[in-house]
CSV table of C-alpha atoms in Angstrom, one decimal:
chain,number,residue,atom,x,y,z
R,1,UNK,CA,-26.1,-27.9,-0.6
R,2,UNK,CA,-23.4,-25.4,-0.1
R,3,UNK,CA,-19.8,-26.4,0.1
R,4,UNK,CA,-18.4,-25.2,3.6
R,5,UNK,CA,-15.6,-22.5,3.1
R,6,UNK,CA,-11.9,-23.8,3.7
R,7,UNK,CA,-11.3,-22.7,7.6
R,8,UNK,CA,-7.7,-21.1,6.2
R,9,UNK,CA,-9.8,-19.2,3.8
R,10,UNK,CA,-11.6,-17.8,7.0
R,11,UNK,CA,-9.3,-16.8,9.1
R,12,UNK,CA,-7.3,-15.3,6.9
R,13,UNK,CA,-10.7,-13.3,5.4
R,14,UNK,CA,-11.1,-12.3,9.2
R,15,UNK,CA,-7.4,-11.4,10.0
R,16,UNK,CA,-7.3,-9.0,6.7
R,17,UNK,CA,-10.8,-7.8,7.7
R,18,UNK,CA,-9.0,-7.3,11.4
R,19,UNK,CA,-5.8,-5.6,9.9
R,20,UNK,CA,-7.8,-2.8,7.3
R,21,UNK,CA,-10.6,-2.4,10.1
R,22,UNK,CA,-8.1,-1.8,13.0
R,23,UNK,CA,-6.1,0.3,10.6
R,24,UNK,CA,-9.1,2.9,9.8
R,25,UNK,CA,-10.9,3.0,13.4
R,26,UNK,CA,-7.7,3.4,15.2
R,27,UNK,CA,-6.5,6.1,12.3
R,28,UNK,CA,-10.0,8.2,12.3
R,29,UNK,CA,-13.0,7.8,14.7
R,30,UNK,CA,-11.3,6.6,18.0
R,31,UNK,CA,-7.5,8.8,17.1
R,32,UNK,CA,-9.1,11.3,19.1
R,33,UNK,CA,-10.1,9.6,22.0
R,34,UNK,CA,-7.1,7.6,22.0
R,35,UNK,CA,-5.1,10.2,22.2
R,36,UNK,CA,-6.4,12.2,25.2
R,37,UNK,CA,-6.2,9.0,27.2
R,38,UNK,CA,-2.8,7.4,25.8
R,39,UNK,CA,-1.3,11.0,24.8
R,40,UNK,CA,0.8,11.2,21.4
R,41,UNK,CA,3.3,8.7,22.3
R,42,UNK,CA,1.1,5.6,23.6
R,43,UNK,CA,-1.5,6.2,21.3
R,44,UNK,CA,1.6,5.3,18.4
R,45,UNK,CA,3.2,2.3,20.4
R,46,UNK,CA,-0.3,0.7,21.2
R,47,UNK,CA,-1.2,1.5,16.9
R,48,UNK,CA,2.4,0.1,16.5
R,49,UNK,CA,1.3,-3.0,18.6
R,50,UNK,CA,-2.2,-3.5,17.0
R,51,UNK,CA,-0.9,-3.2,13.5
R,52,UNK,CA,1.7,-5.5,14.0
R,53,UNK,CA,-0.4,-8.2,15.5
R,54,UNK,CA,-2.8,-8.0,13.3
R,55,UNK,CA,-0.7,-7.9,10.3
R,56,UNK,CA,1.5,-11.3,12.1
R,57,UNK,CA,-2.6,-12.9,12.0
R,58,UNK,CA,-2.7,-12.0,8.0
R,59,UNK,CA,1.0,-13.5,7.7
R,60,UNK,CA,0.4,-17.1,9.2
R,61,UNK,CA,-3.4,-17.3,8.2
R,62,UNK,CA,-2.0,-16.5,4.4
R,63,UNK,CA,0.8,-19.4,5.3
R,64,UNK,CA,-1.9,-21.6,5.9
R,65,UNK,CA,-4.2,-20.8,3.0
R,66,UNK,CA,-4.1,-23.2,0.0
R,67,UNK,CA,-1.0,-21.8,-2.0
R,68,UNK,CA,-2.4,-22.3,-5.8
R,69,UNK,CA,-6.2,-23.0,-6.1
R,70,UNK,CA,-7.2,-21.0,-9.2
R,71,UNK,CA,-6.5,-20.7,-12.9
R,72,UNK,CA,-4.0,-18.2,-13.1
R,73,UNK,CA,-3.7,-15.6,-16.3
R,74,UNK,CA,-0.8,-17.2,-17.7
R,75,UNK,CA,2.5,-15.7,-18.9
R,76,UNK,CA,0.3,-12.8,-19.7
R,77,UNK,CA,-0.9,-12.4,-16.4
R,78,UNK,CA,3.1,-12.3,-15.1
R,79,UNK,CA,3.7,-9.6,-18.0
R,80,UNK,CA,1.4,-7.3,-16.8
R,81,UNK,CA,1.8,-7.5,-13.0
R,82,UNK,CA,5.3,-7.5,-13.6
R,83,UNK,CA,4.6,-4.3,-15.6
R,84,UNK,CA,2.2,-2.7,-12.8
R,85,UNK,CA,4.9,-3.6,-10.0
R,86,UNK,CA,7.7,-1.0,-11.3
R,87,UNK,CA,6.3,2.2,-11.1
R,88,UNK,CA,4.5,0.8,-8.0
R,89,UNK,CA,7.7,0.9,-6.5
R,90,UNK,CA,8.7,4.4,-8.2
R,91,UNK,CA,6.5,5.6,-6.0
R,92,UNK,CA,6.7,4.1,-3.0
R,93,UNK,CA,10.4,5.1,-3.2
R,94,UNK,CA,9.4,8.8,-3.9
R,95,UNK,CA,7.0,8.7,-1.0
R,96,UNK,CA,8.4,10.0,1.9
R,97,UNK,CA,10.4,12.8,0.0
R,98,UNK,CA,8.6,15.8,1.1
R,99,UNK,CA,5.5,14.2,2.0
R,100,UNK,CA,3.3,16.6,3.9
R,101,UNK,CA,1.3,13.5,5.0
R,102,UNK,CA,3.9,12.6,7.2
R,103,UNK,CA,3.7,13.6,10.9
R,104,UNK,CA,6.9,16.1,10.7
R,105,UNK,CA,7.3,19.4,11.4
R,106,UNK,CA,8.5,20.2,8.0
R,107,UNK,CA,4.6,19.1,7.0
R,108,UNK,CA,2.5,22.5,6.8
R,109,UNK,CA,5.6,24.1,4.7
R,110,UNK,CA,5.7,21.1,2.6
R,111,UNK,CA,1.7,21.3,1.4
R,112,UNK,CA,2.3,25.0,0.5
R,113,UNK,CA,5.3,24.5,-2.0
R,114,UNK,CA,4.6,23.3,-5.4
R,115,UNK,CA,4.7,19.7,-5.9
R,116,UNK,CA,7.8,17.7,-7.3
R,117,UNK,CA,8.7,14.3,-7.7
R,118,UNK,CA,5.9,11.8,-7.4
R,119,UNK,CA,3.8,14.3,-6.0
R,120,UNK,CA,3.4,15.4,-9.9
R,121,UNK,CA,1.7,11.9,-10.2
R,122,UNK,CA,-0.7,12.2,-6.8
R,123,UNK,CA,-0.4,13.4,-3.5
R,124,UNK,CA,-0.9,9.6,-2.0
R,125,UNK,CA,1.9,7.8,-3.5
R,126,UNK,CA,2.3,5.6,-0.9
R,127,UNK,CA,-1.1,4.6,-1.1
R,128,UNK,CA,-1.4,4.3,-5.2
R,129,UNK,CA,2.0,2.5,-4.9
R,130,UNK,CA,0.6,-0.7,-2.5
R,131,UNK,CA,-2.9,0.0,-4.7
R,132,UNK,CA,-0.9,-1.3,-7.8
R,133,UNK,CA,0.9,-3.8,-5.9
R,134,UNK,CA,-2.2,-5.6,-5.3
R,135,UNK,CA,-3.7,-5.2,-8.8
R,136,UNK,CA,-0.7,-7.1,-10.0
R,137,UNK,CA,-1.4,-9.5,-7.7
R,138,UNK,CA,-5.1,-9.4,-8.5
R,139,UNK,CA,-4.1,-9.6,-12.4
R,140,UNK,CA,-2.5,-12.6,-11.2
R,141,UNK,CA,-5.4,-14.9,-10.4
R,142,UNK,CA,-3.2,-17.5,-8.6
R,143,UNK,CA,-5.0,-18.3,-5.0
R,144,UNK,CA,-7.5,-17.2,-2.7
R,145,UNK,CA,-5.6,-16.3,-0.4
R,146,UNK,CA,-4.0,-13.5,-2.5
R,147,UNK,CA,-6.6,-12.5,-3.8
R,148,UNK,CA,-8.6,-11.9,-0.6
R,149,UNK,CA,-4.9,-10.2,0.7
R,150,UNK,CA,-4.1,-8.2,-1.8
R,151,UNK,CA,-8.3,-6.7,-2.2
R,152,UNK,CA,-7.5,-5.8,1.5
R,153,UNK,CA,-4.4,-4.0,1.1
R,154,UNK,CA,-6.3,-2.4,-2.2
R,155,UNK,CA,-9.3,-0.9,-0.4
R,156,UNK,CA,-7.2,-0.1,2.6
R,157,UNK,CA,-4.6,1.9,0.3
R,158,UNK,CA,-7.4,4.0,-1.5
R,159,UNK,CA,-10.0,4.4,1.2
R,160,UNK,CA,-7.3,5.3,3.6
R,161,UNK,CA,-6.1,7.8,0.7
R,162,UNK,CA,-9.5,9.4,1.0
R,163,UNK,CA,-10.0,9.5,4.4
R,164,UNK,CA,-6.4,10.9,4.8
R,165,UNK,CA,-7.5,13.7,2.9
R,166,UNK,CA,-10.4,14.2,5.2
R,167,UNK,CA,-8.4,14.1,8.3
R,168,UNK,CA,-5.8,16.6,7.3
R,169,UNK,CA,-8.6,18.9,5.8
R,170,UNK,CA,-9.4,19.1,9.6
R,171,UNK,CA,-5.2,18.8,10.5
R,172,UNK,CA,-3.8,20.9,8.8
R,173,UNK,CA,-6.7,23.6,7.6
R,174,UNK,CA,-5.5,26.1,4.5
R,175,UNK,CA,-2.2,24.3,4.5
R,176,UNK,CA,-3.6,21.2,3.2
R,177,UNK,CA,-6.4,22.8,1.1
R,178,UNK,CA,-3.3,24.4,-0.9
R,179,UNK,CA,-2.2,20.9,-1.7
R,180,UNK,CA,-4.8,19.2,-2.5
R,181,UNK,CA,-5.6,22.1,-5.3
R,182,UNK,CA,-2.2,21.6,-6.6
R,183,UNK,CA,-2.1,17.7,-6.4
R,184,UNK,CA,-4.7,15.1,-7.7
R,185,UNK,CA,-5.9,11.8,-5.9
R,186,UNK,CA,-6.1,10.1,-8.9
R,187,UNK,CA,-2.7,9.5,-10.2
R,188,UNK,CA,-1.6,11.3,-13.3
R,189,UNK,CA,1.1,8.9,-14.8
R,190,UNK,CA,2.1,11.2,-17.8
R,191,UNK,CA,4.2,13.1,-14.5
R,192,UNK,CA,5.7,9.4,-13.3
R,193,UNK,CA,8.6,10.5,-16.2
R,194,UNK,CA,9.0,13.6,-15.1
R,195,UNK,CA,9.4,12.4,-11.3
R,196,UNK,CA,13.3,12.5,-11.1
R,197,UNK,CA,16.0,10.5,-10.6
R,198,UNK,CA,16.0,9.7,-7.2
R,199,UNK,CA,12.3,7.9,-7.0
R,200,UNK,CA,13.4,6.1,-10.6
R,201,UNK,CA,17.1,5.1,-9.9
R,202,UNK,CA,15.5,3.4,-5.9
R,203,UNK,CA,12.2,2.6,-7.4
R,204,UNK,CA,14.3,0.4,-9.7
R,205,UNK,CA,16.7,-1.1,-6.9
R,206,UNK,CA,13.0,-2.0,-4.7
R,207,UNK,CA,11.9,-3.4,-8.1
R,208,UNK,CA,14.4,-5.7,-8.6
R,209,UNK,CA,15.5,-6.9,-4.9
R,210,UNK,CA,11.8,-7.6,-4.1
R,211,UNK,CA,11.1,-9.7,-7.1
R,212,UNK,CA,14.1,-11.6,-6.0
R,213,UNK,CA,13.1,-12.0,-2.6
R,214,UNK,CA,9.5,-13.4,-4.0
R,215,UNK,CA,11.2,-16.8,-4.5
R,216,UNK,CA,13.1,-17.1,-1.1
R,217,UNK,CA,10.3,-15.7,0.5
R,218,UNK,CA,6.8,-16.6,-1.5
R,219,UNK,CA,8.5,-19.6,-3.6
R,220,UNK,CA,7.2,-18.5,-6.9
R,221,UNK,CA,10.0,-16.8,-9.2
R,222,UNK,CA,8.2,-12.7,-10.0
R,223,UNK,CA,9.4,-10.2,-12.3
R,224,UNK,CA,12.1,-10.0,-14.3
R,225,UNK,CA,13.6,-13.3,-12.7
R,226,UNK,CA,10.3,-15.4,-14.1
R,227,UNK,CA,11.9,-14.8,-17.3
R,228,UNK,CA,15.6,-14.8,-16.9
């Protein structure tokens, strides 16, 4: 006989399935419509107001979720999330430093100049930077409830990355064509080195406030403070 899922365990499946679902029919098949009824403006506050309720739904159905109710990986396991974390935050920090991707007006000059930064690494760096925050959570094997969480925020990061590129194909025409032949989807990490000061010296200050705020915050000591 099967043994009934944990009713935590399925609402907080739902609310992540809720948050990533919202994110990509709101972003894609209905942005159009949405827009010619809303306008510019109240399509973004009532996107605002969805993401944020649904993302409030992952945060309390996560509270409620067992907190530890798998094996783990071990020290190991905290090594090489810890590992994956930093250059996650490298390039989150780099992300919105000339980012065509972002609704600006600087956007259409931005994809025609040649690439710097973390844009030598991908042109989603955003995206790749949340992807390898969840594999270190994934590495992590501690609960259910991150797991099912952090493969969310995974498949939303890189299937948003993709269909990004599909929706600024149709944006943003020769403009974005031109970036996307001088930038790769898949991350290149020999160019993370290269990426510059900047992305390294606040990737570094993100890497080591948010590992402290994982105990406050998450109760469980993360990076560098595991150890020290």
């Amino acid at each position: 006989m099967a043994v009934p899922m944990d009713s935590a365990i399925v609402s907080l499946i739902a609310a992540n399935t809720a948050f990533v679902g919202t994110h990509f029919i709101m972003s894609h098949p209905l942005r159009a419509p949405m827009v010619e009824v809303l306008g510019d403006r109240g399509f973004q506050i009532v996107y605002a107001l969805v993401s944020a309720a649904t993302l409030a739904w992952v945060y309390f159905a996560f509270k409620d979720a067992p907190p530890a109710d798998l094996t783990g990986t071990g020290e190991i396991g905290w090594l090489i999330a810890t590992i994956l974390t930093l250059p996650a935050m490298v390039l989150l920090a780099g992300s919105v430093m000339g980012n065509p991707a972002l609704p600006t007006p600087m956007a259409q000059e931005q994809a025609r100049a040649v690439p710097k930064g973390v844009f030598k690494v991908t042109r989603h760096p955003m995206m790749w930077g949340f992807a390898l925050w969840a594999l270190s959570h994934i590495v992590l094997f501690w609960s259910m409830r991150t797991m099912i969480t952090a493969l969310a925020i995974g498949v939303l990061a890189l299937v948003g990355a993709k269909l990004q590129d599909r929706k600024k194909e149709a944006l943003m025409g020769e403009a974005w064509a031109v970036w996307e032949s001088r930038t790769s989807y898949w991350p290149r990490f020999a160019g993370l080195l290269g990426a510059g000061a900047l992305p390294w010296a606040l990737g570094l200050i993100f890497f080591i406030f948010f590992s402290w705020l994982h105990l406050p915050l998450g109760g469980i000591p993360a990076g560098l403070w595991r150890w020290f």
